Every structure is written in C-alpha cells, then in structure tokens.
Amino acid sequence: MTRANSAGTSLAVSAGVVAAAGVVAFAWGSLVERRMFTLREVLVPVLAPGSAPIKVLHLSDLHMAPWQRDKQDWVRGLADLEPDLIVNTGDNLGHADGISGIEYVLEPFRGIPGIFVNGSNDYYGPQLKNPMRYFRTPSTLRSAFHEKLDIAHLHRVFGDLGWIDLDNAAAALDINGTHLELFGVDDPHIGLDRLDLITRAIDDLRANDPLSEEHWPDPEEATPPRSTLTVGVVHAPYQRVLNSFVNHGAQLILAGHTHGGQVCVPRYGALVTNCDIPRKQVKGLSLWDSGLHTSYLNVSAGLGTSIYAPVRFACAPEATLLTLTAA
C-alpha cells in the first residue's frame, strides 16, 4: 500500500469513528438524557438572621406536549417535597394541546403559594429552526409563522391554583415569618418586559403595606417589625433585566429560558445561551453584580426542549429546590 493510500485509509477510519461517536451521542441525548429528570438542591443564605428556612421549588421550561407522561408524572412527584413556594419562570407549553399536561402536572400543588411569569412559548408554539443560528444570535420570534397558544387558558389554570401573575407587576407574600416582596417582568426575549413599570409597582406595594419601612415612626431608630426578602422573577435572563432587578433591590433573582445550553461539552459547558448572559452563568446558582449591589441568581436549565429539537447532552433536564436560609 502506498503512503497516499495509507493516509487516505486513516482519514476514512477517523471520519468513520467521529461519525459513529456523533450517532451515539445523538442517540444518548435524544433517547436517554432528555428524560433523565433531575432535582438540583441548593442552599441560598439570603434571609435575615434568625429566620426560619423557606423551601422554593423553581420550575421552568416544561415545553409540555400531551404525550410526555414520564415528565408529567415526575413533576407531579415533586409535591412530596412540600415546598413553601413555587416559582414558575415560563415556557410551559410545547404544543397546542400541552395545557392538559400542565393541568395534570400542577394539580398536586394545589394549596401551595405560587408565582409565575410568561415565556415566549406560553404565547406561541415551537417552530422548526436551524440550530446553527443560535451560534450567531439569540433566536428571534417571527410571530406570523408561529402558532398562537391559549395563554388565557394557561393563566386560568394558574389562577385556579391561587398563583400570582408577576408579569410587569409586583406582589407580596408572608411565608414562615418572612415578608416576601416579589416583582417580575413579561418575557424580555420577545420584548414584553416593561422595566419602567417596576419602580411604580414596588412603590405602590410598599405604600399599601402598613409595616413597610416608609411607615415606621422613626426609621433611624425603629427595629424592623419583620424580616423582608425582595425577589425578582423573569423568564429570559438578559443583562438589562438582571441589572435593573439588582438596582431595584432584588436579593434573589430566578430565571429560566437558557435550557442550560441544552447541548453542552463536558468540562467546557454550554455552547450557546440564547440571550446575552455569560456562558458560565447559563445555569445554576451564581452572583450577579450591578453597580455596588449584588444578588443571588438562579437560572434553571429547565425540564423540556422544543419538540423539534428533542435532545440534551451533558445538560440533564432539571427542577430546582432552593432552601432559603439565614445569612
């Protein structure tokens, strides 16, 4: 065999090995890992000293289709964790008939306080896209080509559970002796966030709260009548939103959207984030700085994928149980 023939054979063998490895990786990611539902548990030392812990179940990016019973049954089982609060950061629907799966999933959580914001896949159905586009820029919404989903029905399901809509709004809850100031925005990924409304919403919330700081008789001397935690909620963690939330006093921010990169490289991590958040913060708990202030940030890798891209690699689908503890 000539040297040229030997080199050509080696290249052919190498190409065959790479192709076979790609097939195996795709089979693993599409048939196995995307169904390896995982509970990530983290401690967040964000409460006032002496406060009782608060268990927060963070759900995101279910992208529910009616036939996904394994995912539905797994999420239903999370009710056994007995969380004190549920935070849903959007993209619940992955199919026009996915609402039936969401109703089935959430029924065991009835009676548990919850809050939610919208993602783009609560408004519009998924669309087949070229995955290489994500390396150039975050995905864009071409609404004329997207199927509209029944978001009103989805909100009725949440409302029936007693959950609070934080889309460009603020609200308050008292849990385990801590007063939670909560605010959020509609999905920034499709330009529905109204950061200009947050200041007024928070001011109105505090103006109607007789125990807020502005109602203390002498703020310089009075002891706070309770511990307070301020939480910001958003679907897509764009930097402009995270910075605004920190500057509005958020001590904890919860987000989703990124799928943790969805397809990752071991020891390297996510290849894309589908927004402008740094890759190293594409999932999990980290710190977000803005100016002189810092907030804890939890980005969920989410539980689903688009039905047109049903694969995960080195990035298992997840829900998160955050136990908030005293600092």
XYZ file of C-alpha atoms in Angstrom:
327
model
C 0.000 0.000 0.000
C 1.358 3.398 -0.938
C 1.817 6.172 1.625
C -1.008 8.153 -0.025
C -3.387 5.185 0.166
C -2.432 4.613 3.818
C -3.144 8.243 4.688
C -6.485 8.117 2.889
C -7.455 4.965 4.764
C -6.542 6.554 8.103
C -8.627 9.612 7.320
C -11.570 7.444 6.322
C -11.305 5.448 9.544
C -11.065 8.624 11.614
C -14.080 10.105 9.874
C -15.993 6.909 10.481
C -15.108 6.965 14.184
C -16.222 10.593 14.505
C -19.459 9.884 12.683
C -20.173 6.848 14.861
C -19.453 8.865 18.001
C -21.856 11.542 16.772
C -24.591 8.991 16.219
C -24.081 7.522 19.690
C -24.073 10.997 21.293
C -27.261 11.984 19.478
C -28.954 8.720 20.445
C -27.970 9.259 24.087
C -29.126 12.867 24.096
C -32.434 12.235 22.346
C -33.446 8.872 23.816
C -31.906 8.878 27.297
C -30.600 12.128 28.761
C -33.554 14.334 27.876
C -35.636 12.022 30.085
C -33.153 11.979 32.980
C -35.193 14.393 35.089
C -33.076 15.700 37.947
C -33.747 17.645 41.133
C -30.997 20.145 41.868
C -30.912 21.229 45.508
C -29.130 24.384 46.671
C -28.887 26.451 49.842
C -29.200 30.214 49.487
C -28.129 32.165 52.610
C -30.267 35.195 51.885
C -32.692 35.526 54.818
C -32.329 37.750 57.877
C -30.565 36.230 60.906
C -32.887 34.028 62.949
C -35.352 33.490 60.072
C -36.978 30.124 59.507
C -35.953 28.413 56.231
C -38.165 28.688 53.138
C -38.270 25.908 50.528
C -38.762 27.272 46.994
C -39.477 24.920 44.099
C -38.315 26.515 40.841
C -39.982 25.114 37.709
C -39.140 26.325 34.226
C -39.309 25.471 30.530
C -41.537 22.421 30.719
C -42.370 22.793 26.994
C -45.191 20.359 27.657
C -46.669 18.127 24.977
C -49.700 15.956 25.820
C -47.886 12.636 25.274
C -44.995 13.356 27.686
C -46.372 11.326 30.594
C -42.966 10.441 32.047
C -42.187 14.131 32.539
C -45.664 14.823 33.848
C -45.518 12.065 36.443
C -42.029 13.099 37.575
C -43.047 16.721 38.125
C -46.203 15.662 39.979
C -43.988 13.707 42.349
C -42.188 16.909 43.387
C -45.219 17.741 45.511
C -43.784 15.262 48.027
C -41.051 17.834 48.742
C -43.723 20.005 50.404
C -42.319 23.317 49.145
C -43.370 26.571 50.785
C -43.461 28.457 47.466
C -43.474 27.551 43.773
C -41.865 29.843 41.203
C -42.656 29.174 37.543
C -40.449 31.069 35.088
C -42.328 30.344 31.893
C -42.263 28.370 28.633
C -44.788 25.895 29.976
C -46.242 24.871 26.614
C -44.571 22.950 23.824
C -47.691 22.027 21.887
C -51.159 23.467 21.335
C -52.637 20.660 23.447
C -49.932 20.834 26.122
C -52.264 22.610 28.542
C -53.854 19.291 29.526
C -50.446 18.067 30.670
C -49.861 21.263 32.666
C -53.213 20.874 34.442
C -52.347 17.273 35.332
C -48.838 18.195 36.494
C -49.832 21.046 38.787
C -52.917 19.597 40.498
C -50.896 18.064 43.406
C -49.530 21.539 44.220
C -52.959 22.986 44.943
C -52.866 24.967 48.173
C -49.179 25.872 47.874
C -48.462 29.563 47.139
C -47.072 30.193 43.686
C -45.908 32.971 41.368
C -45.283 32.977 37.612
C -44.121 34.951 34.592
C -44.605 34.231 30.900
C -42.135 32.879 28.389
C -42.470 33.147 24.619
C -43.633 29.532 24.448
C -46.637 30.397 26.556
C -47.750 32.720 23.739
C -46.517 30.892 20.654
C -45.908 27.307 19.639
C -42.480 25.937 18.690
C -41.088 26.232 15.199
C -38.521 24.208 13.295
C -35.265 26.211 13.197
C -31.710 25.766 12.017
C -29.766 25.095 15.266
C -26.645 26.743 13.843
C -28.432 30.116 14.041
C -28.055 30.049 17.814
C -24.287 30.436 17.410
C -24.781 33.762 15.631
C -27.519 35.421 17.661
C -30.331 34.590 20.104
C -33.410 33.138 18.468
C -35.964 35.597 17.121
C -39.737 35.430 17.058
C -41.430 35.518 13.700
C -44.965 35.663 15.049
C -46.551 35.425 11.612
C -45.181 31.895 11.340
C -45.837 30.812 14.933
C -48.983 29.091 16.122
C -50.681 31.123 18.835
C -51.215 29.202 22.075
C -54.078 29.600 24.532
C -52.241 31.637 27.148
C -55.562 32.760 28.645
C -56.339 29.121 29.454
C -52.892 28.702 30.979
C -53.437 31.746 33.185
C -56.813 30.365 34.270
C -55.057 27.189 35.406
C -52.556 29.223 37.419
C -55.292 31.464 38.796
C -57.338 28.472 39.893
C -54.314 27.357 41.923
C -54.156 30.797 43.513
C -50.851 31.671 41.868
C -49.845 35.308 41.381
C -49.080 36.781 37.950
C -45.864 38.840 38.155
C -45.701 39.890 34.504
C -44.657 43.549 34.795
C -46.139 43.566 38.289
C -45.343 43.280 41.994
C -46.949 41.420 44.894
C -46.244 40.340 48.458
C -46.480 37.122 50.458
C -45.683 36.200 54.043
C -44.077 32.768 54.397
C -42.619 31.227 57.549
C -42.302 34.620 59.225
C -40.559 36.350 56.304
C -42.241 39.039 54.221
C -41.548 38.466 50.512
C -41.610 41.429 48.151
C -41.952 39.916 44.682
C -41.719 41.569 41.283
C -41.223 40.408 37.720
C -41.492 41.189 34.032
C -43.030 39.572 30.982
C -40.643 37.816 28.610
C -37.685 40.029 27.561
C -36.812 37.579 24.776
C -39.734 38.898 22.757
C -39.584 42.456 24.071
C -42.518 42.300 26.501
C -40.598 43.406 29.600
C -41.628 46.780 30.996
C -38.843 47.707 33.359
C -40.263 51.215 33.504
C -43.257 49.856 35.435
C -41.273 48.107 38.165
C -40.474 51.170 40.282
C -44.121 52.231 40.414
C -45.288 48.689 41.145
C -42.877 48.355 44.071
C -43.729 51.827 45.389
C -47.457 51.028 45.248
C -46.842 47.731 47.013
C -44.999 49.393 49.879
C -47.411 52.323 50.089
C -50.229 49.886 50.835
C -48.198 47.918 53.377
C -48.583 49.334 56.906
C -45.406 47.549 58.059
C -43.109 48.770 55.290
C -40.118 50.959 56.196
C -41.763 54.131 54.913
C -44.436 53.784 57.604
C -42.033 53.422 60.543
C -42.419 56.299 63.010
C -38.635 56.793 63.163
C -36.759 54.759 60.564
C -33.374 55.652 62.097
C -34.246 54.117 65.460
C -37.109 51.717 64.970
C -36.469 47.969 64.817
C -37.853 46.386 61.653
C -41.139 44.673 62.585
C -40.293 41.663 60.410
C -37.657 40.284 58.064
C -38.131 41.074 54.385
C -36.747 39.415 51.255
C -37.022 41.009 47.808
C -37.223 38.588 44.851
C -37.162 39.302 41.112
C -38.592 36.829 38.572
C -38.053 36.724 34.798
C -38.115 34.144 32.033
C -35.085 35.141 29.925
C -32.095 36.448 31.944
C -30.999 39.310 29.751
C -28.401 41.540 31.359
C -30.528 44.695 31.139
C -33.202 42.959 33.226
C -30.812 41.471 35.769
C -29.127 44.852 36.266
C -32.481 46.570 36.723
C -33.632 43.939 39.210
C -30.482 44.307 41.315
C -30.819 48.083 41.262
C -34.434 47.703 42.413
C -33.242 45.829 45.482
C -33.676 42.193 44.475
C -31.700 39.929 46.778
C -32.626 36.818 44.800
C -33.439 36.530 41.074
C -34.977 33.463 39.422
C -34.900 32.844 35.653
C -35.064 30.121 33.024
C -35.056 30.164 29.190
C -31.468 29.035 28.537
C -32.021 25.273 28.917
C -28.558 25.364 30.468
C -27.240 25.447 26.916
C -29.153 22.197 26.187
C -26.217 20.685 24.296
C -23.003 21.100 26.276
C -19.421 19.906 26.039
C -18.108 18.086 29.131
C -15.598 20.240 31.066
C -16.363 23.183 28.766
C -20.054 23.739 29.329
C -22.699 25.425 27.226
C -22.014 26.369 23.641
C -24.861 28.905 23.475
C -27.120 30.721 25.948
C -29.853 32.119 23.633
C -29.518 35.509 25.343
C -26.662 37.758 26.453
C -25.947 36.155 29.834
C -22.342 34.889 30.158
C -21.909 31.184 29.436
C -20.557 30.480 32.924
C -23.905 31.607 34.383
C -26.144 29.782 31.929
C -27.484 27.525 34.703
C -27.294 27.087 38.446
C -26.758 29.481 41.340
C -24.336 32.381 40.959
C -23.934 36.028 41.947
C -24.964 38.931 39.728
C -23.356 42.338 40.296
C -24.702 45.678 39.177
C -23.068 48.837 40.400
C -22.351 48.436 44.100
C -25.039 45.810 44.636
C -25.120 42.032 44.308
C -27.925 39.492 44.069
C -28.112 35.724 44.057
C -29.166 34.479 40.624
C -30.628 31.043 39.943
C -31.017 30.095 36.282
C -32.886 26.847 35.764
C -31.762 24.520 32.973
C -35.447 23.646 32.628
C -37.317 20.395 32.152
C -38.079 20.284 28.449
C -36.993 21.002 24.912
C -38.703 22.056 21.732
C -40.473 19.120 20.104
C -38.383 19.987 17.026
C -35.078 19.675 18.939
C -35.668 16.795 21.391
C -32.105 16.340 22.582
C -29.972 17.206 25.614
C -26.327 16.382 26.073
C -24.256 16.906 29.241
C -27.185 19.009 30.473
C -29.904 16.960 32.157
C -33.412 18.410 32.483
C -33.965 19.794 35.963
C -36.142 21.392 38.578
C -34.533 23.217 41.485
C -35.304 23.140 45.188
C -33.817 26.248 46.751
C -33.729 26.269 50.533
C -33.501 29.887 51.633
C -31.679 30.148 54.939
C -30.434 32.859 57.284
C -27.263 34.565 56.134
